[in-house]
Coordinates of C-alpha atoms and ligand atoms in Angstrom, one line a residue:
M4 CA 195.8 287.9 200.2
N5 CA 195.5 284.2 199.7
N6 CA 197.1 281.6 201.8
I7 CA 200.2 279.9 200.2
W8 CA 200.5 275.8 200.5
D9 CA 204.1 275.8 200.7
P10 CA 205.9 279.0 201.9
T11 CA 209.3 277.3 202.1
H12 CA 209.2 276.6 198.5
E13 CA 207.4 279.2 196.9
C14 CA 208.6 282.3 198.7
M15 CA 212.4 281.3 198.6
S16 CA 215.1 284.3 197.8
R17 CA 217.0 283.8 194.4
D18 CA 219.9 283.0 196.1
E19 CA 218.3 279.8 197.8
L20 CA 216.2 279.0 195.2
E21 CA 219.0 278.9 192.6
Q22 CA 220.8 276.8 195.2
L23 CA 218.2 274.3 195.3
Q24 CA 217.5 274.4 191.3
L25 CA 221.3 273.4 191.1
E26 CA 221.6 270.4 193.3
R27 CA 218.5 268.7 192.1
L28 CA 219.2 269.5 188.6
Q29 CA 222.8 267.7 189.2
A30 CA 220.6 264.5 190.8
T31 CA 218.3 264.7 187.7
I32 CA 221.5 264.9 184.9
N33 CA 223.2 262.4 186.6
R34 CA 219.9 259.8 186.7
V35 CA 219.1 260.3 183.3
H36 CA 222.7 260.0 182.3
K37 CA 222.8 256.2 184.0
N38 CA 219.6 255.3 183.0
V39 CA 217.8 256.7 179.9
T40 CA 220.0 255.7 176.7
H41 CA 218.7 258.7 174.6
Y42 CA 220.4 261.2 177.3
R43 CA 223.7 259.4 177.1
K44 CA 223.8 259.5 173.4
K45 CA 222.6 263.3 173.4
F46 CA 224.9 264.4 175.9
A47 CA 227.8 262.5 174.1
E48 CA 227.3 264.8 171.1
P49 CA 228.8 267.9 172.3
G50 CA 230.7 265.7 174.8
I51 CA 229.1 266.5 178.1
L52 CA 229.5 264.6 181.4
P53 CA 227.4 264.9 184.2
D54 CA 230.3 266.6 186.1
D55 CA 230.1 269.2 183.5
I56 CA 226.9 270.6 185.0
R57 CA 228.3 272.8 187.8
S58 CA 226.2 276.1 187.7
L59 CA 222.5 276.3 186.3
T60 CA 224.1 278.2 183.3
D61 CA 225.7 274.9 182.4
L62 CA 222.5 273.7 181.7
T63 CA 222.6 275.8 178.3
K64 CA 225.2 273.5 177.0
L65 CA 223.0 270.3 176.7
P66 CA 220.7 269.7 174.2
F67 CA 216.7 270.3 174.1
T68 CA 214.6 267.1 174.0
S69 CA 211.7 267.2 171.1
K70 CA 208.6 265.8 170.8
E71 CA 210.3 264.2 168.1
D72 CA 213.1 262.3 170.8
L73 CA 209.8 261.1 172.4
R74 CA 208.2 259.8 169.3
I75 CA 211.2 257.6 168.5
N76 CA 211.3 256.3 172.0
Y77 CA 208.3 255.1 171.6
P78 CA 206.5 253.7 174.0
Y79 CA 208.8 253.3 177.1
G80 CA 212.6 254.4 176.2
M81 CA 212.3 257.7 177.9
F82 CA 211.5 256.1 181.2
A83 CA 214.2 256.6 183.7
V84 CA 213.4 254.0 186.3
P85 CA 212.5 250.1 185.4
L86 CA 208.6 249.7 184.9
R87 CA 207.8 247.5 187.8
E88 CA 208.8 251.1 189.6
V89 CA 205.9 253.0 187.4
V90 CA 202.5 253.3 189.1
R91 CA 200.9 255.1 186.6
I92 CA 200.5 255.8 182.9
H93 CA 199.7 258.7 180.9
S94 CA 199.5 259.7 177.0
S95 CA 199.5 262.4 175.3
S96 CA 198.7 263.3 171.5
G97 CA 201.6 262.8 169.6
T98 CA 202.2 263.9 166.3
T99 CA 201.6 260.8 164.3
S100 CA 198.8 257.9 165.3
K101 CA 201.4 257.2 168.3
P102 CA 200.7 258.7 171.1
I103 CA 203.4 260.0 173.5
V104 CA 203.8 257.9 176.7
V105 CA 204.4 259.2 180.3
G106 CA 205.4 257.3 183.1
Y107 CA 204.8 258.1 187.4
T108 CA 206.4 256.6 190.4
K109 CA 204.8 256.4 193.6
N110 CA 207.2 259.7 194.2
D111 CA 206.0 261.5 190.9
I112 CA 202.2 261.2 192.1
R113 CA 202.9 262.7 195.7
I114 CA 205.4 265.5 193.5
W115 CA 202.6 266.2 191.2
S116 CA 199.3 266.2 193.7
N117 CA 201.5 269.0 196.0
L118 CA 202.0 271.0 192.8
V119 CA 198.4 270.8 191.8
A120 CA 197.6 271.8 195.5
R121 CA 199.7 274.7 195.2
F122 CA 198.3 276.1 192.5
M123 CA 194.6 275.4 193.7
T124 CA 195.4 276.8 196.8
A125 CA 196.8 279.9 195.2
A126 CA 193.3 280.5 192.9
G127 CA 191.3 280.3 196.7
V128 CA 190.4 276.5 197.3
T129 CA 190.2 275.7 200.7
H130 CA 189.3 272.2 202.7
D131 CA 185.9 273.8 202.7
D132 CA 185.4 273.7 199.2
L133 CA 183.6 270.9 197.0
V134 CA 185.6 271.0 193.8
Q135 CA 183.6 269.1 190.4
I136 CA 186.2 268.3 187.9
A137 CA 185.0 268.5 184.6
F138 CA 187.7 267.1 182.8
S139 CA 188.0 263.9 180.7
Y140 CA 189.1 261.1 183.8
G141 CA 191.4 258.5 181.5
L142 CA 194.9 258.8 179.6
F143 CA 194.4 262.8 179.7
T144 CA 196.8 264.5 182.9
G145 CA 193.8 267.0 184.0
A146 CA 191.6 265.1 185.8
F147 CA 193.5 262.5 187.9
G148 CA 196.0 265.6 188.8
V149 CA 193.6 268.3 189.8
H150 CA 191.9 265.4 191.9
Y151 CA 194.8 264.4 193.7
G152 CA 195.4 268.0 194.4
A153 CA 192.2 268.8 195.3
E154 CA 192.2 265.6 197.9
V155 CA 195.6 267.2 199.4
I156 CA 194.2 270.1 200.1
G157 CA 191.1 268.3 202.0
A158 CA 188.4 269.5 199.6
S159 CA 185.4 267.2 198.6
V160 CA 186.0 266.0 195.2
I161 CA 183.2 265.4 192.3
P162 CA 184.7 263.4 189.8
M163 CA 182.5 264.3 187.1
G164 CA 184.2 263.8 184.1
T165 CA 183.4 265.4 180.8
G166 CA 180.5 266.0 178.7
N167 CA 176.6 265.4 180.0
T168 CA 176.1 269.4 180.3
E169 CA 172.7 268.8 182.2
K170 CA 173.7 266.6 185.0
Q171 CA 176.8 269.2 185.3
I172 CA 174.4 271.8 186.0
M173 CA 172.1 269.3 188.3
I174 CA 175.2 268.6 190.1
M175 CA 176.0 272.3 190.4
Q176 CA 173.0 273.2 192.1
D177 CA 172.0 270.1 193.9
Y178 CA 175.9 269.5 195.4
K179 CA 176.6 273.2 195.8
T180 CA 179.5 273.0 193.9
T181 CA 182.0 275.8 195.1
V182 CA 184.7 275.6 192.5
L183 CA 184.4 274.3 188.8
V184 CA 187.5 272.8 187.4
S185 CA 187.4 272.6 183.2
T186 CA 188.6 274.4 180.3
P187 CA 187.8 277.5 179.6
S188 CA 185.7 276.6 176.6
Y189 CA 183.6 274.1 178.2
A190 CA 183.3 276.9 180.7
L191 CA 181.7 279.0 178.6
Q192 CA 179.3 276.1 177.2
L193 CA 178.2 275.3 180.4
A194 CA 177.5 279.4 181.0
S195 CA 175.6 279.5 178.3
R196 CA 173.2 276.6 179.0
I197 CA 172.9 277.6 182.6
R198 CA 171.7 281.1 180.8
E199 CA 169.3 279.2 178.8
A200 CA 167.8 277.2 181.7
G201 CA 166.5 280.7 183.1
I202 CA 169.0 279.6 185.8
D203 CA 170.4 282.9 187.9
P204 CA 174.0 282.1 188.5
H205 CA 173.7 283.5 191.8
T206 CA 171.6 281.1 192.9
L207 CA 174.6 278.7 192.4
S208 CA 177.2 278.0 195.1
L209 CA 180.2 278.4 193.0
K210 CA 183.3 280.9 194.2
F211 CA 186.2 279.7 192.1
G212 CA 187.0 278.5 188.7
L213 CA 190.2 277.0 187.4
F214 CA 190.9 276.9 184.0
G215 CA 193.4 275.2 181.8
G216 CA 194.8 272.8 178.7
E217 CA 193.8 275.1 176.3
P218 CA 194.5 279.2 175.3
W219 CA 192.1 281.5 176.2
S220 CA 192.0 285.3 177.0
E221 CA 190.9 288.1 179.3
R222 CA 187.9 288.7 177.4
M223 CA 186.9 284.8 177.9
R224 CA 187.8 285.4 181.5
R225 CA 185.5 288.5 182.0
E226 CA 183.0 286.4 180.3
I227 CA 183.3 283.3 182.6
E228 CA 183.6 285.5 185.7
S229 CA 180.4 287.5 184.8
S230 CA 178.0 284.7 183.8
L231 CA 179.2 282.0 186.1
G232 CA 179.6 284.0 189.1
L233 CA 183.1 283.3 190.2
S234 CA 186.8 284.1 190.5
A235 CA 188.6 282.6 187.1
T236 CA 192.0 281.9 187.4
D237 CA 194.4 280.1 184.5
N238 CA 196.7 277.3 185.0
Y239 CA 199.2 275.8 182.8
G240 CA 200.8 272.2 182.2
L241 CA 201.8 269.3 179.7
S242 CA 201.6 265.8 179.9
E243 CA 205.9 265.3 179.0
V244 CA 206.4 267.7 181.9
I245 CA 204.1 266.4 184.5
G246 CA 200.8 267.7 183.7
P247 CA 198.4 270.1 185.5
G248 CA 200.7 271.8 188.1
I249 CA 203.4 273.5 186.2
A250 CA 202.3 276.8 186.9
G251 CA 199.1 278.7 187.7
E252 CA 197.5 282.3 188.9
C253 CA 197.5 283.5 192.5
Q254 CA 194.6 285.9 192.8
C255 CA 196.5 288.9 191.4
K256 CA 195.6 287.4 188.0
N257 CA 198.6 288.5 186.5
G258 CA 200.8 285.9 185.1
M259 CA 201.1 282.3 186.2
H260 CA 203.8 281.6 188.8
I261 CA 206.1 278.3 187.8
Y262 CA 207.0 276.0 190.5
E263 CA 210.5 276.5 189.8
D264 CA 212.2 274.4 192.8
S265 CA 210.5 271.6 190.4
F266 CA 211.1 273.3 187.4
I267 CA 213.5 275.4 185.5
P268 CA 212.0 277.3 182.9
E269 CA 214.0 279.0 179.6
I270 CA 212.6 280.8 177.0
I271 CA 214.4 280.3 173.1
D272 CA 213.8 281.8 170.0
P273 CA 211.8 278.9 168.5
Q274 CA 214.0 279.4 165.1
S275 CA 217.4 280.0 166.2
G276 CA 217.3 277.6 169.9
A277 CA 219.1 281.1 171.2
L278 CA 218.4 281.7 174.7
L279 CA 216.1 285.0 174.8
P280 CA 216.7 287.6 178.0
P281 CA 214.2 287.9 180.5
G282 CA 210.7 289.5 179.4
S283 CA 211.1 288.4 175.5
P284 CA 208.4 286.3 174.1
G285 CA 209.7 282.9 172.9
E286 CA 209.2 279.5 173.3
L287 CA 209.2 277.7 176.7
V288 CA 211.8 275.1 177.4
L289 CA 211.7 273.2 180.7
T290 CA 213.4 270.9 182.6
T291 CA 212.2 268.7 185.4
L292 CA 213.9 268.8 188.7
N293 CA 212.5 266.2 191.2
K294 CA 211.0 263.4 188.9
E295 CA 212.0 260.0 188.9
A296 CA 210.0 257.8 186.2
F297 CA 210.5 260.9 183.5
P298 CA 212.6 263.1 183.7
M299 CA 212.6 266.1 181.1
I300 CA 215.7 267.6 180.2
R301 CA 215.2 271.2 178.2
Y302 CA 212.0 270.0 176.8
R303 CA 210.7 272.2 174.1
T304 CA 206.9 272.8 174.9
G305 CA 206.3 274.4 171.4
D306 CA 204.4 277.0 173.8
I307 CA 205.0 280.6 173.4
T308 CA 204.7 283.1 176.4
S309 CA 207.4 285.3 178.5
L310 CA 208.7 285.3 182.3
D311 CA 208.2 288.1 184.7
Y312 CA 210.8 288.0 187.3
S313 CA 209.4 291.4 189.2
P314 CA 207.6 290.7 192.4
C315 CA 204.2 289.5 192.8
S316 CA 202.4 291.3 196.0
C317 CA 200.8 287.6 196.7
G318 CA 204.1 287.1 198.6
R319 CA 205.1 284.5 196.2
T320 CA 208.9 284.9 194.6
L321 CA 208.4 282.3 191.9
V322 CA 208.6 284.0 188.2
R323 CA 205.3 284.0 186.3
M324 CA 205.2 283.2 182.6
Q325 CA 202.3 285.4 180.6
R326 CA 199.5 283.6 179.3
V327 CA 200.0 281.0 176.0
V328 CA 198.2 282.3 173.3
R329 CA 200.3 281.0 170.4
R330 CA 202.5 277.9 169.4
S331 CA 205.9 277.7 167.8
D332 CA 204.0 274.6 165.8
D333 CA 201.2 273.7 164.3
M334 CA 199.5 272.0 167.1
L335 CA 195.5 272.7 167.4
I336 CA 193.9 272.4 171.0
I337 CA 190.3 271.5 169.7
R338 CA 188.0 271.3 173.0
G339 CA 191.0 270.9 175.1
I340 CA 192.3 267.8 173.0
N341 CA 195.6 268.4 171.2
V342 CA 195.7 267.1 167.5
Y343 CA 198.7 267.6 164.9
P344 CA 197.8 268.2 161.0
S345 CA 200.3 265.7 160.4
Q346 CA 197.6 263.0 162.1
V347 CA 194.6 263.9 160.1
E348 CA 196.9 263.8 156.6
E349 CA 198.7 260.3 158.1
A350 CA 194.8 259.1 158.4
I351 CA 193.9 260.2 154.8
V352 CA 197.0 258.8 153.4
R353 CA 196.4 255.2 154.7
V354 CA 192.2 255.3 154.5
A355 CA 192.7 256.7 150.8
G356 CA 195.6 254.8 149.8
S357 CA 197.7 257.8 148.4
D358 CA 197.9 261.8 149.2
A359 CA 194.7 263.9 148.8
P360 CA 195.0 267.6 148.9
Y361 CA 193.0 268.5 152.1
Q362 CA 192.0 271.6 154.3
I363 CA 191.3 271.5 158.2
V364 CA 189.0 274.0 159.2
V365 CA 188.2 275.1 163.3
E366 CA 185.9 277.1 164.2
R367 CA 184.1 278.2 167.2
Q368 CA 180.3 278.2 167.1
G369 CA 179.3 280.2 170.8
A370 CA 181.7 278.3 172.9
M371 CA 181.9 274.9 170.7
D372 CA 185.0 273.7 168.8
S373 CA 184.3 272.3 165.8
L374 CA 186.7 270.5 163.1
E375 CA 185.7 269.7 159.4
V376 CA 187.9 267.9 156.8
I377 CA 187.5 269.6 153.4
I378 CA 189.3 266.6 150.8
E379 CA 189.3 267.1 147.2
V380 CA 188.4 264.3 145.0
T381 CA 191.1 262.5 143.5
S382 CA 190.8 260.3 140.5
K383 CA 191.3 257.4 142.9
I384 CA 188.7 258.2 145.1
F385 CA 186.0 259.9 142.2
S386 CA 186.4 256.1 140.7
L387 CA 184.8 254.4 143.9
E388 CA 181.1 253.3 143.4
L389 CA 178.9 256.2 145.3
Q390 CA 178.7 253.2 148.1
K391 CA 182.2 252.8 148.4
Q392 CA 182.6 256.5 148.7
R393 CA 180.3 256.4 151.5
S394 CA 182.1 253.9 153.2
F395 CA 185.5 255.3 152.4
L396 CA 184.1 258.8 154.1
E397 CA 183.0 256.8 157.2
T398 CA 186.3 254.7 157.4
L399 CA 188.1 258.1 157.7
K400 CA 185.8 260.0 159.9
K401 CA 186.2 256.9 161.9
R402 CA 189.9 256.8 161.9
I403 CA 190.5 260.5 162.3
G404 CA 188.1 260.6 165.4
S405 CA 190.0 257.3 166.7
V406 CA 193.7 259.0 166.4
T407 CA 192.8 262.7 167.5
G408 CA 190.0 261.7 170.0
I409 CA 187.7 264.6 168.4
G410 CA 184.5 264.1 166.2
V411 CA 184.9 265.5 163.1
S412 CA 182.8 266.0 159.8
I413 CA 184.3 265.2 156.3
K414 CA 183.5 267.3 153.0
L415 CA 184.3 266.1 149.7
V416 CA 185.0 269.0 147.1
E417 CA 186.1 268.8 143.5
A418 CA 189.4 268.7 142.3
N419 CA 191.3 271.8 142.1
S420 CA 188.6 273.7 144.5
L421 CA 190.5 274.4 147.7
P422 CA 192.0 277.9 147.4
R423 CA 195.8 277.7 146.9
T424 CA 198.5 280.4 147.4
E425 CA 201.4 280.4 145.0
G426 CA 200.2 276.5 144.1
R427 CA 200.1 275.1 147.7
I428 CA 196.6 275.2 150.1
N429 CA 196.6 276.6 153.4
K430 CA 196.2 273.2 154.9
V431 CA 195.0 274.8 158.6
M432 CA 192.2 277.0 158.9
D433 CA 191.6 278.4 162.3
K434 CA 189.0 280.5 162.4
R435 CA 188.4 280.8 165.7
Q436 CA 188.3 284.3 167.9
I437 CA 189.6 283.3 171.5
Ligands
LIG71 O1 196.8 270.2 179.0 C1 197.5 269.6 180.9 C2 196.5 270.2 181.6 C3 195.2 269.9 182.0 C4 196.8 271.6 181.9 C5 194.3 270.3 182.6 C6 195.9 272.4 182.4 C7 195.0 271.8 183.0 P1 198.3 268.3 177.9 O2 197.2 267.6 177.1 O3 199.7 267.5 177.1 O4 198.3 268.6 178.9 O5 198.1 269.8 176.7 C8 199.6 270.3 176.8 O6 198.1 272.5 176.1 O7 201.6 272.4 176.0 C9 199.8 274.2 175.8 O8 199.6 274.2 174.2 C10 198.2 273.7 176.0 N1 198.0 274.2 177.9 C11 197.8 273.5 178.9 N2 197.3 274.6 179.8 C12 197.2 275.8 178.8 C13 196.8 277.2 179.4 C14 197.5 269.2 179.7 N3 196.4 277.4 180.3 C15 199.4 271.7 176.3 N4 197.0 277.9 178.6 C16 200.4 272.7 176.4 C17 197.2 277.7 177.0 C18 197.6 275.6 177.4 N5 197.3 276.4 177.0

């Protein structure tokens, strides 16, 4: 079986692990109670003080943290250290035009890098590998997280970034890339371009593909593995909690091990908030155990999964989460970028000056996702001269593009022409087959 990066933490007995989790949880609760007004106020509602957390089950006494809490505390209200201790800021899409801002101390970056090194090692990566990172370098956590993890392992990093598919392929061929890191949909796009160019994938040096950031399926795994000639594993993370490095598959490819020495996972019923027993599908809730700048207590990820505590033959004792294929909210992930319909709606209201009935259509042509917004012409839009109508469309396109980070096409249709069910338009049509 493959190497284990950190056997002390990855192969602990449940008793040892739970003891460690409790110590770290208590320290985290103390810290956020002292340093983050939001948590102090929230804990006061059910009348909880840090000393009341005496066992892991006491965690359930604490309230959940939601994306809305992060929105209200934008930009730095949830930080648990002064800004002078923060060495990095990243962000992720929020439900409105304002993103979610997250911060890291030096120590957080070290912890993050090690977590990523763990899932990369579990996937098969060693210091002999050449890792081509085809995530966007910037506010998105994907590229930097994987970059640091690969460096910790001692692999050679090729910080390629996104897009420029021809160049990606040239680099893959000439630099002899052995590991591809990207979203699964981009891997499929690369595969189809390689096929079109008449390149035999077996002439490439690829061995492993580490894919995450968006939902995918076993069908996609098979297609990527056969078309790129590599072994593909899934890895999971979200910016609010740390970025990539929360969980990753080992080569058994039977669920992603969650790094439980750094995160406590819970599964809840997304409607009632009730805790569900192991194995039941529900919304994943995560609590961080060793983050300094941006600790999260019972953060509702919105991701639907289930937990499997049965032993894994790789030797890790860490629980495994199943693939995330659904969300409990209306967030869409388009080309790896999180998009909320409310962001699109806000842009329409701002540019049109009022509500206009609309529908968001997401499609996948080949491996490429597309986003179209269909808007019914309101009397206000109708009364604009043709020239102004064009500039309205242009402005709206730019606005949606800048808020979501995604190129969009916009179509105006006649009033009342969008299909309605019981008078209501289905605002999101996600036609993708994953
Ligand atoms: O996507 C972090 C990441 C980057 C993870 C690269 C793995 C690789 P966000 O942009 O905040 O962070 O988006 C987080 O993406 O709540 C899930 O809905 C979704 N997601 C992430 N990984 C997976 C996965 C990064 N393996 C949101 N399968 C999460 C399904 C995933 N969905």
